[in-house]
Coordinates of N, CA, C and O in Angstrom, one line a residue:
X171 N 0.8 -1.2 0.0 CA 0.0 0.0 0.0 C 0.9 1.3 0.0 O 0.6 2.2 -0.7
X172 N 1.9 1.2 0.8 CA 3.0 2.2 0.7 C 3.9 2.8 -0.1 O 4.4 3.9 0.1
X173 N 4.1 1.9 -1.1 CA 4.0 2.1 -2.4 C 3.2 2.6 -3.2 O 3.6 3.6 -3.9
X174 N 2.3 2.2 -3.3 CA 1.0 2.4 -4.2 C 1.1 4.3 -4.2 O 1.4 5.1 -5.2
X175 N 0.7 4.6 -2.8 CA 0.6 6.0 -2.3 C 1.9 7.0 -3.4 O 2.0 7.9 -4.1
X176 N 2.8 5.9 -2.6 CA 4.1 6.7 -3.1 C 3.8 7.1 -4.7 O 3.9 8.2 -5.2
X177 N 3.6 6.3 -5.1 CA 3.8 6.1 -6.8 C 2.5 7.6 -7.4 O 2.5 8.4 -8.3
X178 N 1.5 7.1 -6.2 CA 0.2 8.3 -6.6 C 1.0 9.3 -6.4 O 0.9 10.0 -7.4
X179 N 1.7 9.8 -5.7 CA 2.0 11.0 -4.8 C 2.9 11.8 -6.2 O 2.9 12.9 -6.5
X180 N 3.8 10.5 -6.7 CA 5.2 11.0 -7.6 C 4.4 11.5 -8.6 O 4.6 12.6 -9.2
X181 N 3.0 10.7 -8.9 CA 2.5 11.2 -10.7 C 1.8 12.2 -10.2 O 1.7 12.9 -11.2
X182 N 1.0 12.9 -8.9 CA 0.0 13.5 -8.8 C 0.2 15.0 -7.9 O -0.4 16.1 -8.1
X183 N 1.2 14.8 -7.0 CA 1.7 15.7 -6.1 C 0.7 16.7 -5.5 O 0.7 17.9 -5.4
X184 N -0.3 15.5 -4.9 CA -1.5 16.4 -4.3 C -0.7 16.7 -3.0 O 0.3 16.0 -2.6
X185 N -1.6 18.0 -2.2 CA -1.4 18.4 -1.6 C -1.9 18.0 -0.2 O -1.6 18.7 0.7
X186 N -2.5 16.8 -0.1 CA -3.4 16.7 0.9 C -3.9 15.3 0.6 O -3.4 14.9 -0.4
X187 N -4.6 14.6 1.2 CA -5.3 13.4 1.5 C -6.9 13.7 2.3 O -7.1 13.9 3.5
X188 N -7.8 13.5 1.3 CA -9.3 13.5 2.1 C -9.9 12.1 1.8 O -9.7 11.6 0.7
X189 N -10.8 11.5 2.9 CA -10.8 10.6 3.1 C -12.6 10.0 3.9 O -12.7 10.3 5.1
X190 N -13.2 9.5 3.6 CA -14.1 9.3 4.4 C -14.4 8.2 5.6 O -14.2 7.0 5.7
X191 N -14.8 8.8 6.3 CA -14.5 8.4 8.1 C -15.1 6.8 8.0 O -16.1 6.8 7.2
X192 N -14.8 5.7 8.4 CA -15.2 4.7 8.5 C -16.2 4.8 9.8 O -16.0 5.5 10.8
X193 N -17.4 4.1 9.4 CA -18.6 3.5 10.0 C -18.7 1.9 10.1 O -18.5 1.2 9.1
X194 N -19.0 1.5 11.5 CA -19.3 0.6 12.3 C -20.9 0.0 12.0 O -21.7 0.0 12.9
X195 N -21.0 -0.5 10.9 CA -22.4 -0.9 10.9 C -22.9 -2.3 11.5 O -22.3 -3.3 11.0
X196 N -23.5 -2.4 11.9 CA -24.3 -3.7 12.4 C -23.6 -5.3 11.7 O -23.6 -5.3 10.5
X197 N -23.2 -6.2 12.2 CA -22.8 -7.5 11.9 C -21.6 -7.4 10.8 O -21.2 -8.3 10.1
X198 N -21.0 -6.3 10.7 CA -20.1 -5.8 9.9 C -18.5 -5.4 10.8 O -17.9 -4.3 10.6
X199 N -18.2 -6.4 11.6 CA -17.6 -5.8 12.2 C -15.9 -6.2 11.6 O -15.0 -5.4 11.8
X200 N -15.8 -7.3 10.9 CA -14.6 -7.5 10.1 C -14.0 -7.2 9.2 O -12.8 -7.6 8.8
X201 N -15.1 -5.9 8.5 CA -15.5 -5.2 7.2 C -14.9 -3.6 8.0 O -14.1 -3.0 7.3
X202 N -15.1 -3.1 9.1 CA -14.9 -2.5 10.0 C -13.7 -2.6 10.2 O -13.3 -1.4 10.0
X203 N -12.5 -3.5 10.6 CA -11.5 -3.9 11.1 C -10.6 -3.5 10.1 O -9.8 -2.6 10.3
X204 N -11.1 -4.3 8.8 CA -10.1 -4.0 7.6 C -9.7 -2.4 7.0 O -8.7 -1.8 6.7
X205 N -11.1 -2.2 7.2 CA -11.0 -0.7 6.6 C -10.6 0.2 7.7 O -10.1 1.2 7.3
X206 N -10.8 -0.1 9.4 CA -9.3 0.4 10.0 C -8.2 0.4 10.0 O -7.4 1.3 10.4
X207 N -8.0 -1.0 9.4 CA -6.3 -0.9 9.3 C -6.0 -0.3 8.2 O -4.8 -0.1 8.1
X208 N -6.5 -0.1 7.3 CA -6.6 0.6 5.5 C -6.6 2.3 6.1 O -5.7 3.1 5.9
X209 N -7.5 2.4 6.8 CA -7.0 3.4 7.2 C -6.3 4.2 8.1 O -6.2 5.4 8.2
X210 N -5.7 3.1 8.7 CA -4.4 3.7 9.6 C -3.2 3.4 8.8 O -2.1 3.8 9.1
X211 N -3.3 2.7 7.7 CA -1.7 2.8 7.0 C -1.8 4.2 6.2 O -0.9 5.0 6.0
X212 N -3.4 4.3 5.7 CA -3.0 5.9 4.6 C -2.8 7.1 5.6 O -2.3 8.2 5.2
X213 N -3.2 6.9 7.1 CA -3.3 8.0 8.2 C -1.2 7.9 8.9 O -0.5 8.8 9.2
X214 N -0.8 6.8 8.8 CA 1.1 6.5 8.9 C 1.9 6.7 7.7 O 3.1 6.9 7.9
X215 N 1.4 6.5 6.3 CA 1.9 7.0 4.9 C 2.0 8.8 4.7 O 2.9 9.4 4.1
X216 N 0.9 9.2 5.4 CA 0.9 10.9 5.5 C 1.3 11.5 6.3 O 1.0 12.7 6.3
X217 N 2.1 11.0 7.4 CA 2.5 11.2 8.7 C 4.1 11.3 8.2 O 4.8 12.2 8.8
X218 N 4.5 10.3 7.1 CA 5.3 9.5 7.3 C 5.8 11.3 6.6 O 6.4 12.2 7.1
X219 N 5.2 11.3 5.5 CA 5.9 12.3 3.7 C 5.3 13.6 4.5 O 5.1 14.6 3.8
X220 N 5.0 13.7 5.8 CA 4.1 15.0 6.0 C 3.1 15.7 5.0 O 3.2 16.8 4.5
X221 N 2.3 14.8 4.9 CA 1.3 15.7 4.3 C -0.4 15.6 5.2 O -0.9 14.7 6.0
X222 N -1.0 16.6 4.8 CA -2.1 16.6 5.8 C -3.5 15.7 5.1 O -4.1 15.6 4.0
X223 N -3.5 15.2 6.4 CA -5.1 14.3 5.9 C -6.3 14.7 6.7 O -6.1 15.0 7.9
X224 N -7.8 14.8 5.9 CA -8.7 14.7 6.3 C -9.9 13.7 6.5 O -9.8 12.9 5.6
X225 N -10.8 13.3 7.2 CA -12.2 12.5 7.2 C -12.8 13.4 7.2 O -12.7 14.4 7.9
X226 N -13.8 12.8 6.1 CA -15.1 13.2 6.2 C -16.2 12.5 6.3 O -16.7 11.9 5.3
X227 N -16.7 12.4 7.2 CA -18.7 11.9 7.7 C -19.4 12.0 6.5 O -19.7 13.2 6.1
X228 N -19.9 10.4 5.6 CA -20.4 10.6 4.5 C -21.8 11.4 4.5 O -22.4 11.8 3.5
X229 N -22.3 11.7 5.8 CA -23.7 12.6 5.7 C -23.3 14.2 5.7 O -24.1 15.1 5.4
X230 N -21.7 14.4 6.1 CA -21.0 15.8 6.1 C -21.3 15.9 4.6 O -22.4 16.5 4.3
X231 N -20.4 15.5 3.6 CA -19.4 15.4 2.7 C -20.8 15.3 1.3 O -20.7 15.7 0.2
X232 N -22.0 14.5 2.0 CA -23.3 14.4 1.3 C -23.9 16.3 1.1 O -24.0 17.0 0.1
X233 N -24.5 16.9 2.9 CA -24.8 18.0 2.9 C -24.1 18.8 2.4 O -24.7 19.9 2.1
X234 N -22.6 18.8 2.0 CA -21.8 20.0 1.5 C -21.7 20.0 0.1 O -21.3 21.1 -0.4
X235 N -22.2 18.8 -0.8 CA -22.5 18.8 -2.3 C -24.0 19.2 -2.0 O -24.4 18.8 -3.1
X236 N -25.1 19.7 -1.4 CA -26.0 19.7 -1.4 C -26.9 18.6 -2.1 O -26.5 17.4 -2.2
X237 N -27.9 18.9 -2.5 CA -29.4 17.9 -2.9 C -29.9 16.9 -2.0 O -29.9 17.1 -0.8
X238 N -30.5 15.6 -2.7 CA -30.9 14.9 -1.9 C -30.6 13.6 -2.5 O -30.8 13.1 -3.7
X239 N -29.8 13.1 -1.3 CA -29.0 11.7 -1.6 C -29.6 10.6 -1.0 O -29.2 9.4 -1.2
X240 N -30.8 10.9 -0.3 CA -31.9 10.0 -0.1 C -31.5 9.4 1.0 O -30.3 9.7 1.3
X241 N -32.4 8.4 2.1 CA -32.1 7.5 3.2 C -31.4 6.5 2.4 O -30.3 6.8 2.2
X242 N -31.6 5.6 2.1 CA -31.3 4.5 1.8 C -29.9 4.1 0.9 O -29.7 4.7 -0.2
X243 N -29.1 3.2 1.2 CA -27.8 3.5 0.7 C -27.9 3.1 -0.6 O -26.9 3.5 -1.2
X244 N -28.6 2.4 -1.5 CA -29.0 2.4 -2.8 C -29.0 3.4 -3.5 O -28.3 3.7 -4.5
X245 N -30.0 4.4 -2.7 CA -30.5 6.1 -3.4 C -29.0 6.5 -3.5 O -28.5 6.8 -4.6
X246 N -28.1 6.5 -2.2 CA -27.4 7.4 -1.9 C -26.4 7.3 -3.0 O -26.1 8.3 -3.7
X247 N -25.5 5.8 -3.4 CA -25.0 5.2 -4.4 C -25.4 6.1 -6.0 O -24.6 6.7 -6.8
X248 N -26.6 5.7 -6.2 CA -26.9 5.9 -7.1 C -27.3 7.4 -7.6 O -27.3 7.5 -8.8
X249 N -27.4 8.5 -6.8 CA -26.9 9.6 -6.7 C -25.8 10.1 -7.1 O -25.5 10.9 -8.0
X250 N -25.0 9.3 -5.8 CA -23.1 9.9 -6.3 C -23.3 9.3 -8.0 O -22.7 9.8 -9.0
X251 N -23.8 8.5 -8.0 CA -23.0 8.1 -9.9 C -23.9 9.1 -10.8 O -23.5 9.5 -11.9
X252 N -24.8 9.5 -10.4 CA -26.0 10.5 -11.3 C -25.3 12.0 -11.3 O -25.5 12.8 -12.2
X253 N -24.1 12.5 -10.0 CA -23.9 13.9 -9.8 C -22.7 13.8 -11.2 O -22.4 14.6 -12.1
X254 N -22.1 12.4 -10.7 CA -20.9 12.3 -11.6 C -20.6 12.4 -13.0 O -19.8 13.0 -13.7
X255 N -21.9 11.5 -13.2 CA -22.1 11.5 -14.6 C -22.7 13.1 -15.3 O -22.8 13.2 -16.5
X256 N -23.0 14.0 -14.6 CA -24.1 14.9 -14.6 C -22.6 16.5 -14.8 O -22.7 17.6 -15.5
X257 N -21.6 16.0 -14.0 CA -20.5 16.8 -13.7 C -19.3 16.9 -14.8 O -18.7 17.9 -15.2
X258 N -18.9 14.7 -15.2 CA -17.9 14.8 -16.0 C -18.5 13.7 -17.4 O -17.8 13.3 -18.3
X259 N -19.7 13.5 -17.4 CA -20.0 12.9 -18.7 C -19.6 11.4 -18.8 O -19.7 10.7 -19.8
X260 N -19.2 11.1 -17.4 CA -18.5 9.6 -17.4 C -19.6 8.8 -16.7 O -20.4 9.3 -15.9
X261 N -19.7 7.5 -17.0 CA -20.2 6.5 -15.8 C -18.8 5.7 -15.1 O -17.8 5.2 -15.5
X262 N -19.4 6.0 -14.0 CA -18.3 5.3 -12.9 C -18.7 4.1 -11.3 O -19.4 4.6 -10.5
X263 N -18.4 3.3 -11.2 CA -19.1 2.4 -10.1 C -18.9 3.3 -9.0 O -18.0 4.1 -9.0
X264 N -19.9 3.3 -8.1 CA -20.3 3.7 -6.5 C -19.2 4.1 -6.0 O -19.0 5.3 -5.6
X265 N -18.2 3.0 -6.0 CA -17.0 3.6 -4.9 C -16.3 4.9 -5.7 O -15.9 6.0 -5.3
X266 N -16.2 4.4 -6.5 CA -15.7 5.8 -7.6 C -16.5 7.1 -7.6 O -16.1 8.2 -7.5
X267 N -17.5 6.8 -7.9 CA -18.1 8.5 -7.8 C -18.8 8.8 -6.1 O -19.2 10.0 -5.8
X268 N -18.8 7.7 -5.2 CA -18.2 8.4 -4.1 C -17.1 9.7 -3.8 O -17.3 10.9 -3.6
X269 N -15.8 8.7 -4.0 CA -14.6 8.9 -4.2 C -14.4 10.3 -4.7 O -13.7 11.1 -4.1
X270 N -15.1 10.7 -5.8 CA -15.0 11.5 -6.7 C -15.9 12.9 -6.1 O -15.6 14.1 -6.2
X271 N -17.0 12.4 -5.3 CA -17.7 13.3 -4.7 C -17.0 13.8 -3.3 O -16.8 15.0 -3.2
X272 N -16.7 13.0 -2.3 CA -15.9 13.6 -1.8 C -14.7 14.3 -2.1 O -14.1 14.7 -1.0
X273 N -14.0 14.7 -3.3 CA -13.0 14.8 -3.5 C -13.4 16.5 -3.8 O -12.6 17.4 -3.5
X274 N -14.9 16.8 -4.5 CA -15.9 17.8 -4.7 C -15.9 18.5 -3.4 O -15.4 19.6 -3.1
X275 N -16.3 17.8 -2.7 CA -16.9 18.4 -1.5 C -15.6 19.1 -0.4 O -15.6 20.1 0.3
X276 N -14.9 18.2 -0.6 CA -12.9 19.1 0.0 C -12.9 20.2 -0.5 O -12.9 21.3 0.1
X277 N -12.7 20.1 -2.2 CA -12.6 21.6 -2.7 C -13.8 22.5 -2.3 O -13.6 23.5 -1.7
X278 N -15.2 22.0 -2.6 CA -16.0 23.2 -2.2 C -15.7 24.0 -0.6 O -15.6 25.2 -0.6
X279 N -15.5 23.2 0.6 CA -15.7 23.3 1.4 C -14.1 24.4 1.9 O -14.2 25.5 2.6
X280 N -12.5 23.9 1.3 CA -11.6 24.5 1.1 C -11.8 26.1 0.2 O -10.9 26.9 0.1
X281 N -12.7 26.2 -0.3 CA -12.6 27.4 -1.0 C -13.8 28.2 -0.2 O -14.3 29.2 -0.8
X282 N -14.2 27.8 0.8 CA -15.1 28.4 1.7 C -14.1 28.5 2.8 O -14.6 29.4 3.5
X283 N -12.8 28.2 3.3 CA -12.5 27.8 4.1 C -12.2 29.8 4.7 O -11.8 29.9 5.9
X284 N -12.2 30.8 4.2 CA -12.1 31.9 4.4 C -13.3 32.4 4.8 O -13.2 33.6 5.1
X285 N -14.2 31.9 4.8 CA -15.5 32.3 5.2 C -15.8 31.8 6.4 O -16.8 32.1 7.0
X286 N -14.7 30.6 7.3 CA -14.8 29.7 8.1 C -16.4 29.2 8.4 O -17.4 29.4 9.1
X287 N -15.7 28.4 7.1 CA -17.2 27.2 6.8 C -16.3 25.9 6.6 O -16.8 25.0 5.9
X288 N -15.0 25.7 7.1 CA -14.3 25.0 7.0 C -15.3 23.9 8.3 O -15.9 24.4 9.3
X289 N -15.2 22.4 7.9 CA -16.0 21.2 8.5 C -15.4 19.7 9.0 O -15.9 18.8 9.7
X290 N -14.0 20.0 8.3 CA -13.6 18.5 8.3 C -13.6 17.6 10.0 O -13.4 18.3 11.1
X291 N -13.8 16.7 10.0 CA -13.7 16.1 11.6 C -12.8 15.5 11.9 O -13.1 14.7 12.8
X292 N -11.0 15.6 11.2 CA -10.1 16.2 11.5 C -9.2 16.3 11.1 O -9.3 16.1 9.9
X293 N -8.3 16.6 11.5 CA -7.0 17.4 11.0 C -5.7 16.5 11.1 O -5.8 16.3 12.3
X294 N -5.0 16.1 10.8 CA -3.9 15.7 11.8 C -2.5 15.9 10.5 O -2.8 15.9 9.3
X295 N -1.2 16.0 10.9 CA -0.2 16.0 10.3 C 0.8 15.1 10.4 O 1.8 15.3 9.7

């Protein structure tokens, strides 16, 4: 994985890492586990190169693209792929225009961040 990063980092030289907060859902607790440790190596890879990372709470990261992403995680899915397609003309699977919508929602929220409407739940270096 450490790699992987690295190699993103060499072709892309983002500034930052945003990321959405893992949730604990019901009988899912192994699914939970993995994606803590997934996410404590990308939270020790940005520690490592100093660069700053964010989570965001997919109901945050939802309200900050505005509309209505619906209760049910079907709607919500099927949403992010409708803003996506709606934005860059592409079809993309769920995790992807997730991905892609959070990635929206950093910059909208960063270019507010002078208006301190800045949201993320947290910071770390």
């Amino acid at each position: 994985m450490y790699k992987r990063l690295t190699d993103l980092y060499r072709e892309y030289e983002f500034e930052a890492v945003y990321f959405e907060d893992i949730q604990l859902q019901a009988g899912n607790a192994l699914t939970f586990k993995h994606l803590a440790y997934a996410q404590a190596a990308i939270i020790m890879w940005c520690g490592y190169m100093s660069i700053p990372w964010f989570t965001l709470a997919p109901s945050h990261w939802r309200k900050v693209l505005g509309g209505s992403f619906g209760r049910k995680r079907a709607d919500q899915k099927r949403h992010a792929i409708d803003l996506v397609r709606d934005w860059y003309g592409v079809d993309v699977p769920s995790d992807v225009a997730d991905a892609i919508c959070i990635g929206r929602a950093a910059i909208k929220e960063k270019r507010a961040e002078g208006e301190n409407k800045i949201a993320f739940n947290d910071e770390k270096d």
